[in-house]
mmCIF file with all atom_site columns, C-alpha atoms in Angstrom:
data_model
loop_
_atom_site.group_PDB
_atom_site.id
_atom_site.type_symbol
_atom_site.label_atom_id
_atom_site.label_alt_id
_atom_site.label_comp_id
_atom_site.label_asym_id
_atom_site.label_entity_id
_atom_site.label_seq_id
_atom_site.pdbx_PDB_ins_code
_atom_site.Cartn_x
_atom_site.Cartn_y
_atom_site.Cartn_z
_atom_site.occupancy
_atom_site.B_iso_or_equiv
_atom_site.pdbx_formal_charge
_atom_site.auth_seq_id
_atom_site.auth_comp_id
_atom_site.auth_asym_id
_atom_site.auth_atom_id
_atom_site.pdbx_PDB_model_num
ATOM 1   C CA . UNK A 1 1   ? 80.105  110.783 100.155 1.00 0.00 ? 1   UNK A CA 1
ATOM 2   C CA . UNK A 1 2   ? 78.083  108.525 102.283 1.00 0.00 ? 2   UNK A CA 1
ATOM 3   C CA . UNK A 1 3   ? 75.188  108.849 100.184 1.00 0.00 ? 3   UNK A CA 1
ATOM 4   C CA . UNK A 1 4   ? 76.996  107.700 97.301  1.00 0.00 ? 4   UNK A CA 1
ATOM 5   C CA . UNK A 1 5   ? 78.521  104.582 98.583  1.00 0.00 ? 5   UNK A CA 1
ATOM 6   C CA . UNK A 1 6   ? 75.211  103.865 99.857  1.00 0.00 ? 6   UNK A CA 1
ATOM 7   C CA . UNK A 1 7   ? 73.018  104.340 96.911  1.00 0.00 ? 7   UNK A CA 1
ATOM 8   C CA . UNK A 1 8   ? 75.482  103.539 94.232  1.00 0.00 ? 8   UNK A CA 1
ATOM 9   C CA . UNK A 1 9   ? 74.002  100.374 92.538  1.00 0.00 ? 9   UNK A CA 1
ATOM 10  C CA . UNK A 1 10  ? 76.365  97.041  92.845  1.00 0.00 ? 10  UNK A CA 1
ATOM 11  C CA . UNK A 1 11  ? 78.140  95.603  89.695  1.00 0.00 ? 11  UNK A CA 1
ATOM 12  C CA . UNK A 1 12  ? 78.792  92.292  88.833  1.00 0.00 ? 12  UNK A CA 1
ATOM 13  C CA . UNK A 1 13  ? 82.461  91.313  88.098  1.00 0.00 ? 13  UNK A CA 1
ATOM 14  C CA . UNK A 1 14  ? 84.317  94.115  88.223  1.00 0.00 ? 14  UNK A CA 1
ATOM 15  C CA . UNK A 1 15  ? 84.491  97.583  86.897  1.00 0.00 ? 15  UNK A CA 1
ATOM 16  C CA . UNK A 1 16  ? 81.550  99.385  85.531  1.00 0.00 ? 16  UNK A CA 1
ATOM 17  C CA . UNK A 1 17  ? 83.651  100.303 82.669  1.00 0.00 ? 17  UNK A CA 1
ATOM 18  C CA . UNK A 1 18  ? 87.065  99.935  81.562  1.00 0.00 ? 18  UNK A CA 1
ATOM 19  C CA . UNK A 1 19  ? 88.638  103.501 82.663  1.00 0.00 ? 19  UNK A CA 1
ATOM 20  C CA . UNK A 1 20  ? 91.143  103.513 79.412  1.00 0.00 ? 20  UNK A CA 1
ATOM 21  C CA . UNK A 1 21  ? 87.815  103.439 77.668  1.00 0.00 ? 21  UNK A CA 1
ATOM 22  C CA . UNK A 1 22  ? 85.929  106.617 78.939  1.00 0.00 ? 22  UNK A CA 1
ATOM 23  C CA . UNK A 1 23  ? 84.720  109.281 76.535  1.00 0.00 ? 23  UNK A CA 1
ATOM 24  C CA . UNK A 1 24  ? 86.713  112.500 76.187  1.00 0.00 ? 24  UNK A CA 1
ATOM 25  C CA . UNK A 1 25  ? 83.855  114.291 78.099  1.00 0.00 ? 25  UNK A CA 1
ATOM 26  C CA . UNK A 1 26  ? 84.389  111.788 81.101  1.00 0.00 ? 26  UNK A CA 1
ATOM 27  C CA . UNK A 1 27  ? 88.237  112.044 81.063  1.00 0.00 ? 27  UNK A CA 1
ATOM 28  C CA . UNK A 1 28  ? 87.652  116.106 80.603  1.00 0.00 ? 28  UNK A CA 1
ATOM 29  C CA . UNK A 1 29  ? 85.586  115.775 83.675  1.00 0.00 ? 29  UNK A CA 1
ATOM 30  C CA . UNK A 1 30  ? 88.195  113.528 85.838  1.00 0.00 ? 30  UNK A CA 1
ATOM 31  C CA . UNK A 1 31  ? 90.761  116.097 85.117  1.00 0.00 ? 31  UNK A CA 1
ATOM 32  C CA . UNK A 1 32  ? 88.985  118.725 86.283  1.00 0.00 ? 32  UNK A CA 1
ATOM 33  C CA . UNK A 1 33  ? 87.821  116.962 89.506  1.00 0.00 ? 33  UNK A CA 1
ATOM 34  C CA . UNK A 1 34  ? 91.344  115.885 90.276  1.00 0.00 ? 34  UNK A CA 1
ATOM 35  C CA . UNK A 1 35  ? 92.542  119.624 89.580  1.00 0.00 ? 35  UNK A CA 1
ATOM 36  C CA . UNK A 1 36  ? 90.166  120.601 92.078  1.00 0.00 ? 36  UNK A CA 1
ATOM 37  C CA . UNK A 1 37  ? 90.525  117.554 94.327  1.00 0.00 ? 37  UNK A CA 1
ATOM 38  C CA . UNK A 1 38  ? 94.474  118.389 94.124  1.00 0.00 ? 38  UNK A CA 1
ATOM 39  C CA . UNK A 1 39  ? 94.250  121.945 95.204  1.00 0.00 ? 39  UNK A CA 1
ATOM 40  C CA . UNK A 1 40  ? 91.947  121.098 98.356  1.00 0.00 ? 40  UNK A CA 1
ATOM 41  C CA . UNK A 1 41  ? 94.500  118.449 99.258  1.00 0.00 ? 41  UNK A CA 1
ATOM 42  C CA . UNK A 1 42  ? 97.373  120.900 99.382  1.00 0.00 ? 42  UNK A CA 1
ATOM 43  C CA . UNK A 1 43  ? 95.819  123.340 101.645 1.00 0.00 ? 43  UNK A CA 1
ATOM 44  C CA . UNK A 1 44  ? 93.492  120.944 103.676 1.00 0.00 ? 44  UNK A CA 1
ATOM 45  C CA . UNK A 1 45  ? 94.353  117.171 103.554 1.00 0.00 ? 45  UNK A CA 1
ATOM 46  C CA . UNK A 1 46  ? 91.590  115.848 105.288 1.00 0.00 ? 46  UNK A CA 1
ATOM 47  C CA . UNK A 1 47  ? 89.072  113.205 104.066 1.00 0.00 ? 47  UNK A CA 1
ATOM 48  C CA . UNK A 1 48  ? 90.783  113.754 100.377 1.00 0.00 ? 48  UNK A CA 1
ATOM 49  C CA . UNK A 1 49  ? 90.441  110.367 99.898  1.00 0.00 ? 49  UNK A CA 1
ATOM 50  C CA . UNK A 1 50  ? 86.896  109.958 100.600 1.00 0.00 ? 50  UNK A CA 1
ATOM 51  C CA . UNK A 1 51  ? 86.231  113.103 97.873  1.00 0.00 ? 51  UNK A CA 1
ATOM 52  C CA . UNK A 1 52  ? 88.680  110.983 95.343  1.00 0.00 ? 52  UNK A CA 1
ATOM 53  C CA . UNK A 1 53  ? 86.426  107.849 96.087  1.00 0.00 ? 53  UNK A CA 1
ATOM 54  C CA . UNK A 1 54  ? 83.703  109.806 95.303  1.00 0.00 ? 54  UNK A CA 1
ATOM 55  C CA . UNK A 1 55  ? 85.147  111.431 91.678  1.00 0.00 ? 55  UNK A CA 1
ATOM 56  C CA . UNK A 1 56  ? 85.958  108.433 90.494  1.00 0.00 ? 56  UNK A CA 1
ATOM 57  C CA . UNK A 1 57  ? 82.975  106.641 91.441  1.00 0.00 ? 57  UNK A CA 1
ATOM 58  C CA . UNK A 1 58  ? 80.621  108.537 90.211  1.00 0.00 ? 58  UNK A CA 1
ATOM 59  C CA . UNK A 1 59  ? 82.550  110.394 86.677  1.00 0.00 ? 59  UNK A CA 1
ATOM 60  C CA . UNK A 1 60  ? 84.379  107.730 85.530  1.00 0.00 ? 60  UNK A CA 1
ATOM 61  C CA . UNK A 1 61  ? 82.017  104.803 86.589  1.00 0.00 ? 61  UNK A CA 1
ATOM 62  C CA . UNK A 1 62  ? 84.542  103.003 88.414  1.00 0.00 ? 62  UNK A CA 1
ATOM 63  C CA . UNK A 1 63  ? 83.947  99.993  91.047  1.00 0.00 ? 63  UNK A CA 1
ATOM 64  C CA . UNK A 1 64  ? 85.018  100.557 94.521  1.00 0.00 ? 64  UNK A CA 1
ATOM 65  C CA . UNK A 1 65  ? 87.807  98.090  94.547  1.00 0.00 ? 65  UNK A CA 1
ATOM 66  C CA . UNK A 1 66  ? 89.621  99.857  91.372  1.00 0.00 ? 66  UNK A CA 1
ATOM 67  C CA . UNK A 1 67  ? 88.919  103.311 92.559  1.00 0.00 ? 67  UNK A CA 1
ATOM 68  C CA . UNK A 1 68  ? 90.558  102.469 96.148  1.00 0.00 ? 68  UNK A CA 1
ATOM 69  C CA . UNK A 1 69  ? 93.717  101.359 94.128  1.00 0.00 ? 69  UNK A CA 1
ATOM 70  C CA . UNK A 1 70  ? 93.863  104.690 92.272  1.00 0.00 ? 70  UNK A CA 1
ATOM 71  C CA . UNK A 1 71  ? 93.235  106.443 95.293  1.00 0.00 ? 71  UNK A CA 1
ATOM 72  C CA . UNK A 1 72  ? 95.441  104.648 97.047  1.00 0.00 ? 72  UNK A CA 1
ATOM 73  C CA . UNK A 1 73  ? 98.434  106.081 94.321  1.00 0.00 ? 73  UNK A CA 1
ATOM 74  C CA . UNK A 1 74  ? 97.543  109.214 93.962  1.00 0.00 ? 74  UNK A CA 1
ATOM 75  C CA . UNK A 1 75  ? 97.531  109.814 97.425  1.00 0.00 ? 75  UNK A CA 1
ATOM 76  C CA . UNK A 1 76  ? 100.841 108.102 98.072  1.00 0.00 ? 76  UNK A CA 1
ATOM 77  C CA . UNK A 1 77  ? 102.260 110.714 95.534  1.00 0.00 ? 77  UNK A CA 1
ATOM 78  C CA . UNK A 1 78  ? 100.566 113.262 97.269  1.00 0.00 ? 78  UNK A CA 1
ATOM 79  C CA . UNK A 1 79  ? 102.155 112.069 100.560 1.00 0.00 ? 79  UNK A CA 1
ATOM 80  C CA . UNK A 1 80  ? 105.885 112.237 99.377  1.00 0.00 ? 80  UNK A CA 1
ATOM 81  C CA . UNK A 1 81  ? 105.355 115.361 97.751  1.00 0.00 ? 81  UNK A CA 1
ATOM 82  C CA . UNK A 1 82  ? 104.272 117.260 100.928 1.00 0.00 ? 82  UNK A CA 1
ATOM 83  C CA . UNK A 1 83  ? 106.909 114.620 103.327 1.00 0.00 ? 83  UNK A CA 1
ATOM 84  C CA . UNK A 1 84  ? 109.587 116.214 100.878 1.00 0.00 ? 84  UNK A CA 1
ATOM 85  C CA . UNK A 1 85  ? 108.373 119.984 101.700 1.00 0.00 ? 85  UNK A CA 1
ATOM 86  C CA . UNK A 1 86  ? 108.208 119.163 105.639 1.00 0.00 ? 86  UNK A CA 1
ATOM 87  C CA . UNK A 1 87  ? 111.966 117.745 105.763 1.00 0.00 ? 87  UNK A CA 1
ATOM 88  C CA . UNK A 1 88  ? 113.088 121.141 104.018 1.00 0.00 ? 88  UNK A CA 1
ATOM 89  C CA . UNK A 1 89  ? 111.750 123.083 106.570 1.00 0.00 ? 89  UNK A CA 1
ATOM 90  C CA . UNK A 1 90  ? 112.422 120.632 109.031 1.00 0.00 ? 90  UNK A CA 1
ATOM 91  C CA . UNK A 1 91  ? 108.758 120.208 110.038 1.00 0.00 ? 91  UNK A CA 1
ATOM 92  C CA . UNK A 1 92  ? 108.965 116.221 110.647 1.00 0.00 ? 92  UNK A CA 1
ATOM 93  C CA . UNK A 1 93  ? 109.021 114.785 114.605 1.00 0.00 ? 93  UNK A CA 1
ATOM 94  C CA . UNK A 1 94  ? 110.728 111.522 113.658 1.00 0.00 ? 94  UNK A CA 1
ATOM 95  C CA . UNK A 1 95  ? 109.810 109.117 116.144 1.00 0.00 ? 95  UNK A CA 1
ATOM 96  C CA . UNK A 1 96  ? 106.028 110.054 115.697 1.00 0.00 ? 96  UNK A CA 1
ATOM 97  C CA . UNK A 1 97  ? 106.416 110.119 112.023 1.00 0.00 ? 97  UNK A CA 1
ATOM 98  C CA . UNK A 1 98  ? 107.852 106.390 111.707 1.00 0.00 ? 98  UNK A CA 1
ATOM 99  C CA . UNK A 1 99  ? 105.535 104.678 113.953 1.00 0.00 ? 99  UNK A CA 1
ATOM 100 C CA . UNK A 1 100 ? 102.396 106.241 111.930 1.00 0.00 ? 100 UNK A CA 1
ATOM 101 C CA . UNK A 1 101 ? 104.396 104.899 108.691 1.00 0.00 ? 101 UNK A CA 1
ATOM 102 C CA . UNK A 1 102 ? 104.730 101.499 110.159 1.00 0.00 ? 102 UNK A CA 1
ATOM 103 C CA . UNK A 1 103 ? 100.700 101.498 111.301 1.00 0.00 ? 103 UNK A CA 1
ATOM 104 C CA . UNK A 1 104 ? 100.115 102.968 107.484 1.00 0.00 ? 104 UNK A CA 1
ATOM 105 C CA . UNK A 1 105 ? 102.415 100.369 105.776 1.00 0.00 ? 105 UNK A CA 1
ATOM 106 C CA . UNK A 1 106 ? 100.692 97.189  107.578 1.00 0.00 ? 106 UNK A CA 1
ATOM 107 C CA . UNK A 1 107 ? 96.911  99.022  107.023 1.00 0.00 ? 107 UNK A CA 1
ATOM 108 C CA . UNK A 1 108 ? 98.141  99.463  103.577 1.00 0.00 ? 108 UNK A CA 1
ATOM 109 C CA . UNK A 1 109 ? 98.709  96.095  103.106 1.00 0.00 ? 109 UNK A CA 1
ATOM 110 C CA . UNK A 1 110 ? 96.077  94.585  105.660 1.00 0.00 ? 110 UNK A CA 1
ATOM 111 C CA . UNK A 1 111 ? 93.559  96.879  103.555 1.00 0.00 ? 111 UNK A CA 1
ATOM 112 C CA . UNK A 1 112 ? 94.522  95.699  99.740  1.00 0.00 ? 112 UNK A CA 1
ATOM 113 C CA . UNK A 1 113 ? 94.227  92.415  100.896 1.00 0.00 ? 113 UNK A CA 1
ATOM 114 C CA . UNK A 1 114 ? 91.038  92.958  101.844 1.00 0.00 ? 114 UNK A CA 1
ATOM 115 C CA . UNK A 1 115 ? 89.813  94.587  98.986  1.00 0.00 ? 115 UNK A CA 1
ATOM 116 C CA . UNK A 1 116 ? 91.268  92.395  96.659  1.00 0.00 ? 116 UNK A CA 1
ATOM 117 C CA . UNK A 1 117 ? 89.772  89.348  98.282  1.00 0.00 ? 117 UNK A CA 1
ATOM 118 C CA . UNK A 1 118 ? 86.585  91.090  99.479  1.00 0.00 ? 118 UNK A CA 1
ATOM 119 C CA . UNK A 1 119 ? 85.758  92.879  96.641  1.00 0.00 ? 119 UNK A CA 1
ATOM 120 C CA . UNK A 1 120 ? 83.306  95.996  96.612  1.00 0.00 ? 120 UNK A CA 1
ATOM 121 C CA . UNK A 1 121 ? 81.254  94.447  99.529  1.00 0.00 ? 121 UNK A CA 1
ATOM 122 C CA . UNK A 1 122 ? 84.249  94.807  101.918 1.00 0.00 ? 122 UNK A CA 1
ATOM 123 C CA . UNK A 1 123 ? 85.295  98.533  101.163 1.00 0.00 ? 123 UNK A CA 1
ATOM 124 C CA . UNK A 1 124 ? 81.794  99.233  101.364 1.00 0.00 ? 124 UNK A CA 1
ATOM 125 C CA . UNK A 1 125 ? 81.524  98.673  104.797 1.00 0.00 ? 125 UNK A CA 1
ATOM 126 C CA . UNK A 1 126 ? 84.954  99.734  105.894 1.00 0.00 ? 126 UNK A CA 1
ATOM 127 C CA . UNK A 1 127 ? 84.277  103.323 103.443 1.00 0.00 ? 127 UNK A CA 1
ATOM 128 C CA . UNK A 1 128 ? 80.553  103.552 105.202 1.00 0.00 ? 128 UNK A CA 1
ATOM 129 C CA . UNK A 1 129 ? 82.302  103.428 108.739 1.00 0.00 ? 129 UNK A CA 1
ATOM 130 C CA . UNK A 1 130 ? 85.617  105.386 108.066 1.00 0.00 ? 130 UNK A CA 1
ATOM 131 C CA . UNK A 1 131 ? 82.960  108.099 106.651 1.00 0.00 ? 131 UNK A CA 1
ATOM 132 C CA . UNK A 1 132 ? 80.806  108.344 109.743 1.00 0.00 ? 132 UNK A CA 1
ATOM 133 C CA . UNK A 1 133 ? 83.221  107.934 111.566 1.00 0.00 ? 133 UNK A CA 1
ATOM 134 C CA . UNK A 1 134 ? 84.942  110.704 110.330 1.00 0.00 ? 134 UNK A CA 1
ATOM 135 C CA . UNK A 1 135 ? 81.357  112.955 110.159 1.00 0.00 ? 135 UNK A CA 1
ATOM 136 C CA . UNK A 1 136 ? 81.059  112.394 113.635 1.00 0.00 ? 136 UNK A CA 1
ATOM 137 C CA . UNK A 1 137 ? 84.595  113.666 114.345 1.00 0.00 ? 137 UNK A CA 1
ATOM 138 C CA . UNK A 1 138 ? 84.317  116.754 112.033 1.00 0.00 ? 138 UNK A CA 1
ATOM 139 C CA . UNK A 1 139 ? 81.009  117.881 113.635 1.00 0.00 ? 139 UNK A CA 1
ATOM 140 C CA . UNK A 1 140 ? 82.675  117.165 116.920 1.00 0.00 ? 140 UNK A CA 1
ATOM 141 C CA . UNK A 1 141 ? 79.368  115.449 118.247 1.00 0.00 ? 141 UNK A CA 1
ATOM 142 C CA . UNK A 1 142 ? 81.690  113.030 120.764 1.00 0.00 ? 142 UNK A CA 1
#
């Protein structure tokens, strides 16, 4: 993913292309990503939005500042779907649960702000360090 975001080749105003305008082949190719994408983020969760970045970025042609806001959706949907299954089984620790909704309601909006003002420039650098970040974590080098 980090290789994308870094080669990936900057666009002027806006998206690439309109994504109501893709070919069939493209919007073929989205689906299956996101079936794929959608079955690793029910088992595994982690760094799903980095691999959605990445789909849309590089099949449908998307900038990074409209990709984020997709992500950004289907994620939350993802989220309530799997919140719904952990208060059946009664899998939630409350107190926990609403202070990381609280810090991911004011990133939320801190971050849209951002990338609405900042454009593709901004989540570039915040995507480049949340994914090394993240690297470094997963190869458990620190």
């Amino acid at each position: 993913v980090l290789v994308l975001i870094l080669t990936r080749k900057k666009t002027e105003g806006g998206l690439d292309i309109d994504e109501n305008s893709l070919p069939l082949s493209r919007k073929i190719w989205v689906m299956v990503a996101f079936a794929g994408i959608g079955f690793y983020s029910g088992f595994i969760q982690a760094g799903v939005g980095f691999i959605t970045i990445a789909a849309l970025t590089t099949i449908a042609g998307l900038d990074l500042v409209r990709t984020n806001s997709h992500k950004v959706f289907v994620i939350g949907i993802l989220t309530w779907i799997a919140v719904v299954v952990f208060v059946i089984y009664g899998r939630i620790v409350w107190h926990l649960s609403l202070v990381l909704a609280l810090g991911t309601a004011t990133g939320g909006w801190l971050g849209s702000h951002i990338a609405v003002l900042g454009g593709d420039k901004w989540i570039r650098r915040f995507l480049t360090i949340a994914v090394i970040a993240m690297a470094i974590k997963l190869l458990d080098i620190f």
